[in-house]
XYZ file of C-alpha atoms in Angstrom:
348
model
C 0.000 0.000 0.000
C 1.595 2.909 -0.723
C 1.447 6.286 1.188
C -1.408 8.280 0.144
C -3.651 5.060 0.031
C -2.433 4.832 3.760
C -3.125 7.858 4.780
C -6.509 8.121 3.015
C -8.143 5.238 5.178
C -6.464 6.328 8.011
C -8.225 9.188 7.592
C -11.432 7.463 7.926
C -10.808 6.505 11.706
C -8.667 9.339 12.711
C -8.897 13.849 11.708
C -12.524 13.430 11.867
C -15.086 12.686 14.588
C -15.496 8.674 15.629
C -18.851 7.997 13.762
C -18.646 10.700 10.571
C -17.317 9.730 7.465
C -17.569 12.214 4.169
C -19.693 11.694 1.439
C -17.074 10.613 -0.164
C -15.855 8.249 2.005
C -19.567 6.968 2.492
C -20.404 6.388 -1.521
C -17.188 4.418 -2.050
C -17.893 2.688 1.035
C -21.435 1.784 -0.287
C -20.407 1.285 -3.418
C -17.769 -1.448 -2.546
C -19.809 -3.408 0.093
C -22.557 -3.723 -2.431
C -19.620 -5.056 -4.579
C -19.030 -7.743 -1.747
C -21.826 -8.550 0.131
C -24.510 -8.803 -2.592
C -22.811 -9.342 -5.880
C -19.700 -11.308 -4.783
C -17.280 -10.063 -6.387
C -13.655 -10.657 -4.416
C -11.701 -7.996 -2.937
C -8.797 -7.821 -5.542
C -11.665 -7.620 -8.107
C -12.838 -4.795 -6.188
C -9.763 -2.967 -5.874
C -8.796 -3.422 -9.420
C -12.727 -1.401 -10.405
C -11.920 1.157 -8.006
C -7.849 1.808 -9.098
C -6.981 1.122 -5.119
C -5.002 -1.475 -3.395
C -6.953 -4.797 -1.832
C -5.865 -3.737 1.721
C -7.838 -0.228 1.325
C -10.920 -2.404 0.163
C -10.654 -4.542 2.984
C -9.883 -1.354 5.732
C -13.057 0.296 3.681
C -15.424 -2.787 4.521
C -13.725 -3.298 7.949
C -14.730 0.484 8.610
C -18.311 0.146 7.022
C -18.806 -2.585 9.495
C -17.752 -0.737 12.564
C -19.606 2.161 11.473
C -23.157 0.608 10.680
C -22.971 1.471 7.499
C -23.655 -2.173 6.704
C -25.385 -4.463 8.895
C -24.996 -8.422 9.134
C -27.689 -10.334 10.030
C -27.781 -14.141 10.624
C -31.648 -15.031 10.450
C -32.856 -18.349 10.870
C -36.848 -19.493 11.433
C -37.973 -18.014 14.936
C -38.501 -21.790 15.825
C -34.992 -22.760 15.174
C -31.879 -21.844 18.256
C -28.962 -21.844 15.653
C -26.897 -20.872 19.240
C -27.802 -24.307 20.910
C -27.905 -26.486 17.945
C -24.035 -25.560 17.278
C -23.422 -26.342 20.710
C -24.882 -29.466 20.701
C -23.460 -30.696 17.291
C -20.118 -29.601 18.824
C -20.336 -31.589 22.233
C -21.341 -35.172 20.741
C -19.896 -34.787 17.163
C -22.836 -35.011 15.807
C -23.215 -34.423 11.211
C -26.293 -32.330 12.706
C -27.990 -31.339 15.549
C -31.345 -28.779 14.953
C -32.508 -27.455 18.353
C -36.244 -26.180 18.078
C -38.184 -24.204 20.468
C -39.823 -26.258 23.142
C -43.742 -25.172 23.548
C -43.874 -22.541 26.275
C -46.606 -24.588 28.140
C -45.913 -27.977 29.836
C -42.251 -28.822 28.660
C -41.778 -31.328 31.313
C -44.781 -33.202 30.556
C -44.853 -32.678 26.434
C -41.836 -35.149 25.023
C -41.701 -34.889 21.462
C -43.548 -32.102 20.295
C -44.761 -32.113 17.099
C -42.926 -29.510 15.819
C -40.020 -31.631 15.568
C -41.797 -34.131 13.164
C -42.314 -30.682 10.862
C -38.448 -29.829 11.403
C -37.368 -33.400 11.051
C -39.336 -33.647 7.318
C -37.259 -30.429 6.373
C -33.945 -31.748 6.882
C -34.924 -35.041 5.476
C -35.432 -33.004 2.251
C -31.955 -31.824 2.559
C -30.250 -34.817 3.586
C -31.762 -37.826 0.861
C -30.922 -37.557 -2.124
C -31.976 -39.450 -5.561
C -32.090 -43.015 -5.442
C -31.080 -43.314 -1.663
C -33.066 -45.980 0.237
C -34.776 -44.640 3.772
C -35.621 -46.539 6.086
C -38.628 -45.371 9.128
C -38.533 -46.626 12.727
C -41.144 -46.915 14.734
C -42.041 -43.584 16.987
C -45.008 -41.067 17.461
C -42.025 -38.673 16.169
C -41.014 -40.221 13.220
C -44.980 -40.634 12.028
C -44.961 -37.533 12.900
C -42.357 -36.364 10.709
C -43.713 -38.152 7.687
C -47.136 -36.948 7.819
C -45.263 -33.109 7.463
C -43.230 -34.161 4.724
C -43.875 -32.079 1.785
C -40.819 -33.047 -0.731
C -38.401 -35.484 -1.162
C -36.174 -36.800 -4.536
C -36.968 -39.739 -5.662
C -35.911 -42.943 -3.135
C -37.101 -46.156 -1.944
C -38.427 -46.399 1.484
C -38.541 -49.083 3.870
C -40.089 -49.980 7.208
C -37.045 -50.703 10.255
C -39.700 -51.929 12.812
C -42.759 -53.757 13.270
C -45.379 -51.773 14.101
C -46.951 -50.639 18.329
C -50.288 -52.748 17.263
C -51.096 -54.866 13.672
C -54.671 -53.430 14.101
C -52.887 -49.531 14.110
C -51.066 -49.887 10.974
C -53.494 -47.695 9.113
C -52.305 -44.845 11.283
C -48.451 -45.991 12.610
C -45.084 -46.662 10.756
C -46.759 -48.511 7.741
C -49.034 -45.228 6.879
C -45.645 -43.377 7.501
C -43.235 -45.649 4.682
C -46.036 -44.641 2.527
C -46.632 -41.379 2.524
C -43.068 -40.964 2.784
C -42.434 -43.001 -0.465
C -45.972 -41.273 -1.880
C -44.075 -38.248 -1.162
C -40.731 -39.029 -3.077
C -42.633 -41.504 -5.946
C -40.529 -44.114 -5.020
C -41.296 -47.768 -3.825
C -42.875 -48.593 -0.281
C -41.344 -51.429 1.884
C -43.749 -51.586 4.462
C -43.702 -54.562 7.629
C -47.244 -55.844 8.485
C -46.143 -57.242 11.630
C -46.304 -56.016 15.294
C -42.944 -54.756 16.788
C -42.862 -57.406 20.073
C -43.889 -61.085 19.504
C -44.445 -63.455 22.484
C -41.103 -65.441 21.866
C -38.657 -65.909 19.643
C -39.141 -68.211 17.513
C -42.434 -66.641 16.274
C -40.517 -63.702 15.880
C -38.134 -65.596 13.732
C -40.534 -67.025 11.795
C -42.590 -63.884 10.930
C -39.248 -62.591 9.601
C -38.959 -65.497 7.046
C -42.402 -64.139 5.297
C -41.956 -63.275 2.219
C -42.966 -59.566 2.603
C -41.010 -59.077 5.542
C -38.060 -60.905 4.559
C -38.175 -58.577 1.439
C -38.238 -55.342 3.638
C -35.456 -56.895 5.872
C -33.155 -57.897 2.624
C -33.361 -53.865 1.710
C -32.014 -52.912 5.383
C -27.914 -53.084 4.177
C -29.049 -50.748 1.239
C -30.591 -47.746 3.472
C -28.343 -45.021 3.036
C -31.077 -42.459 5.658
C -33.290 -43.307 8.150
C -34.983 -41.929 10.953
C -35.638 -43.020 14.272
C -37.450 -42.390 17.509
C -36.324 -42.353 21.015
C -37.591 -43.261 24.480
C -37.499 -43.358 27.718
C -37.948 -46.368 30.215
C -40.886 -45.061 31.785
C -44.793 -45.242 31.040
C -45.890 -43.321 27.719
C -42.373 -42.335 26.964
C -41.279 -45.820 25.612
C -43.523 -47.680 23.579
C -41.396 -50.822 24.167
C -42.088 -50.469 27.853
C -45.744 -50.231 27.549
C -45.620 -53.574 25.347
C -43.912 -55.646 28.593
C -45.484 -56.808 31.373
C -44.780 -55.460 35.267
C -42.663 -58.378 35.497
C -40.203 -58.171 32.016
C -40.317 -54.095 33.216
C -38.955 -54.958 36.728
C -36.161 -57.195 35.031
C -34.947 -54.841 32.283
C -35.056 -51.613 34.668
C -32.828 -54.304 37.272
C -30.112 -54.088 34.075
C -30.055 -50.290 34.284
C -32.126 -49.346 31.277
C -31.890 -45.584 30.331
C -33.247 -45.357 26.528
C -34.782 -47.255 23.915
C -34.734 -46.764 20.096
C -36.230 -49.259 18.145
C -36.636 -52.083 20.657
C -32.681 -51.885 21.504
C -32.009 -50.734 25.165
C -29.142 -48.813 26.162
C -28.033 -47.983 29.521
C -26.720 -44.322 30.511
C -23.171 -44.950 29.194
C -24.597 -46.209 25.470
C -23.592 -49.328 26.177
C -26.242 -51.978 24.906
C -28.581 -54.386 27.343
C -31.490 -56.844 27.504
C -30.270 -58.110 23.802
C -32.438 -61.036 24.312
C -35.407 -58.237 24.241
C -34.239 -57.896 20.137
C -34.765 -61.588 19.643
C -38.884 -61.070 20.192
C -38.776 -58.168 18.016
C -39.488 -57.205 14.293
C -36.319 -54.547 14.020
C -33.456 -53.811 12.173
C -30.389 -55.060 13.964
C -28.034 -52.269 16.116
C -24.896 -53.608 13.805
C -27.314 -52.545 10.681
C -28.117 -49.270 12.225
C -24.437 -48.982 13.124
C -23.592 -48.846 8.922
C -25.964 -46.662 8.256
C -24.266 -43.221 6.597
C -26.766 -41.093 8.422
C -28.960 -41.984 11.435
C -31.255 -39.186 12.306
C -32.688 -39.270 16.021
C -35.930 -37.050 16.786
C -36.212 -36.839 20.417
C -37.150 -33.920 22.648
C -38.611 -32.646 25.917
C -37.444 -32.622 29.449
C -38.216 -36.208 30.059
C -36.226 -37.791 27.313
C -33.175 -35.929 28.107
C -31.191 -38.672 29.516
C -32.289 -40.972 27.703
C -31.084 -39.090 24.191
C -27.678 -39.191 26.020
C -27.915 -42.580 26.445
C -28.235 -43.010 22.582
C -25.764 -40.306 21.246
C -23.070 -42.418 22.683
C -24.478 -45.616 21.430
C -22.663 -44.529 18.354
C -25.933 -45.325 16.702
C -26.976 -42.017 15.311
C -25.187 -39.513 13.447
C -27.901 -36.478 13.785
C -30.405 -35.142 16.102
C -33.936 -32.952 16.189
C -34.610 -32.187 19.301
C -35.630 -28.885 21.558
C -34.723 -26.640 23.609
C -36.037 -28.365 26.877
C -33.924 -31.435 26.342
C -31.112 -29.679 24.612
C -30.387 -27.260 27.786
C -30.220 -30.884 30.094
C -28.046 -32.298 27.567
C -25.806 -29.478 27.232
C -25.555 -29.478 31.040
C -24.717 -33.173 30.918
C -21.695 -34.768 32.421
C -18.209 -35.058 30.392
C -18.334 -35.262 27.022
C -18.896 -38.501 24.676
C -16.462 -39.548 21.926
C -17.958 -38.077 18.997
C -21.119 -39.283 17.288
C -19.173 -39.537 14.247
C -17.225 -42.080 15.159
C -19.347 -44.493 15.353
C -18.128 -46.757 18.306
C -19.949 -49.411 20.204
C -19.178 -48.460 23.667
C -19.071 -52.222 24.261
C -16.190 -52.402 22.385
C -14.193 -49.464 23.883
């Protein structure tokens, strides 16, 4: 830079009062953030227009910044807290983490509010892309997500659980697969089968039907899905309301903290009852495990620990939550290896 550039943007800070600049001064200062900010053009294409060096364009925006001549603004969707969804993507390595306001009334008693489902179907527009297979767990949250779903490219879809009750499939996880696939014009994989059989070997033979057995073969091809977590308590695990007093007593005597999709975790992630997945119609936790991107949606005061629980399962790669369960987490003990990483805590 040579001397008179120097001394003309030093003159924009110092001779005159604090906040004045000359009309001068203010034009060119317009006229280059305009350059910048809305048109893109770099700063050594900016400098080269107005016959000056790149380090007066960059002192010129620096000073129409301090000034107020131009104002920045990061706006996201009233609903959204871009502030603790960073936070939370940074302290369990999750791909994403989208923290939406909780409901002002009854957070404690109001896990998974709907407005998740309608966040939830918005990244799920951003995240599948053509030809992907996704897959749909089981949860109030991820039905709700897919009844909110307004666009999605073109990709199979396929059912990862059996459903709460055969005689609710109308309005459960089989409705869900197909809207969703109604939704992208792809092909429905639906599972006409309830999520908890009385032993195991019905369960095993209900997943040797043929249109089961074809929705299980497409589980090592889902490249998205979307899942639902609970915890082991009445009305916040659907699981737990399947069991009777007695198989409840036993499982909470293992230290059960969370359950996704009939797999129960305890508060460290690591993985118990696995004899509970041998009654069940669900995609296995190893399946899950390969899965590029797992999305959670989870929220409220109530499911706080157990959505801990599950983030270090190394299970899920993304979360939709709210604010309610994202302050608890955030508040949380120390940190879990990242998300990312995908490690069975069993195998630490």
């Amino acid at each position: 830079m040579n001397s008179s550039e120097e001394s003309a943007v030093t003159g924009m800070s110092a001779g005159r009062p604090a906040l004045r600049m000359g009309p001068a001064e203010l034009v060119q200062a317009a006229a280059m953030a305009r350059r910048f900010y809305l048109e893109g053009k770099s700063k050594i294409q900016i400098a080269e227009e107005f016959g000056v060096s790149r380090f007066k364009v960059a002192r010129v925006l620096e000073t129409a910044l301090e000034r107020d001549l131009v104002r920045i603004e990061i706006r996201v969707p009233a609903e959204l807290d871009a502030e603790r969804s960073d936070r939370l993507r940074a302290r369990y390595g999750l791909r994403h983490a989208v923290v939406v306001e909780s409901p002002a009334q009854a957070v404690e008693e109001s896990p998974d509010p709907e407005n998740l489902g309608e966040v939830a179907a918005d990244l799920l527009g951003e995240l599948v892309t053509e030809g992907d297979v996704l897959g749909l767990a089981w949860g109030r949250s991820t039905i709700h997500m897919a009844a909110a779903l307004h666009q999605l490219p073109p990709c199979t879809v396929v059912q990862l659980t059996g459903v709460y009750d055969a005689g609710t499939a109308e309005r459960g996880s089989v409705e869900a697969v197909r809207r969703a696939a109604q939704v992208s014009g792809g092909e429905a994989h639906p599972i006409y089968a309830p999520m908890l059989l009385p032993d195991s070997a019905t369960a095993a033979a209900l997943r040797n039907q043929t249109g089961i057995a074809r929705a299980f073969e497409y589980f090592d091809k889902v490249t998205v899905a979307a899942v639902s977590i609970g915890s082991w308590e009445p009305g916040i695990s659907t699981v737990h309301d399947m069991l009777s007093d007695e198989e409840r007593a036993h499982y909470a005597s293992l230290g059960v903290a969370a359950e996704m999709s009939a797999h129960l975790f305890d508060a460290e992630g690591r993985r118990v009852g696995r004899d509970l997945g041998e009654r069940c119609i669900t995609v296995e936790a190893d399946r899950l495990r390969r899965i590029p991107e797992v999305v959670a949606i989870a929220g409220g005061q109530r499911k706080a620990a157990a959505i801990d629980a599950v983030l270090r399962s190394g299970l899920v790669t993304s979360l939709v939550t709210d604010t309610a369960a994202a302050d608890q987490l955030l508040e949380a003990g120390p940190a879990p290896r990242p998300a990312l990483d995908r490690a069975d805590p069993d195998g630490a």
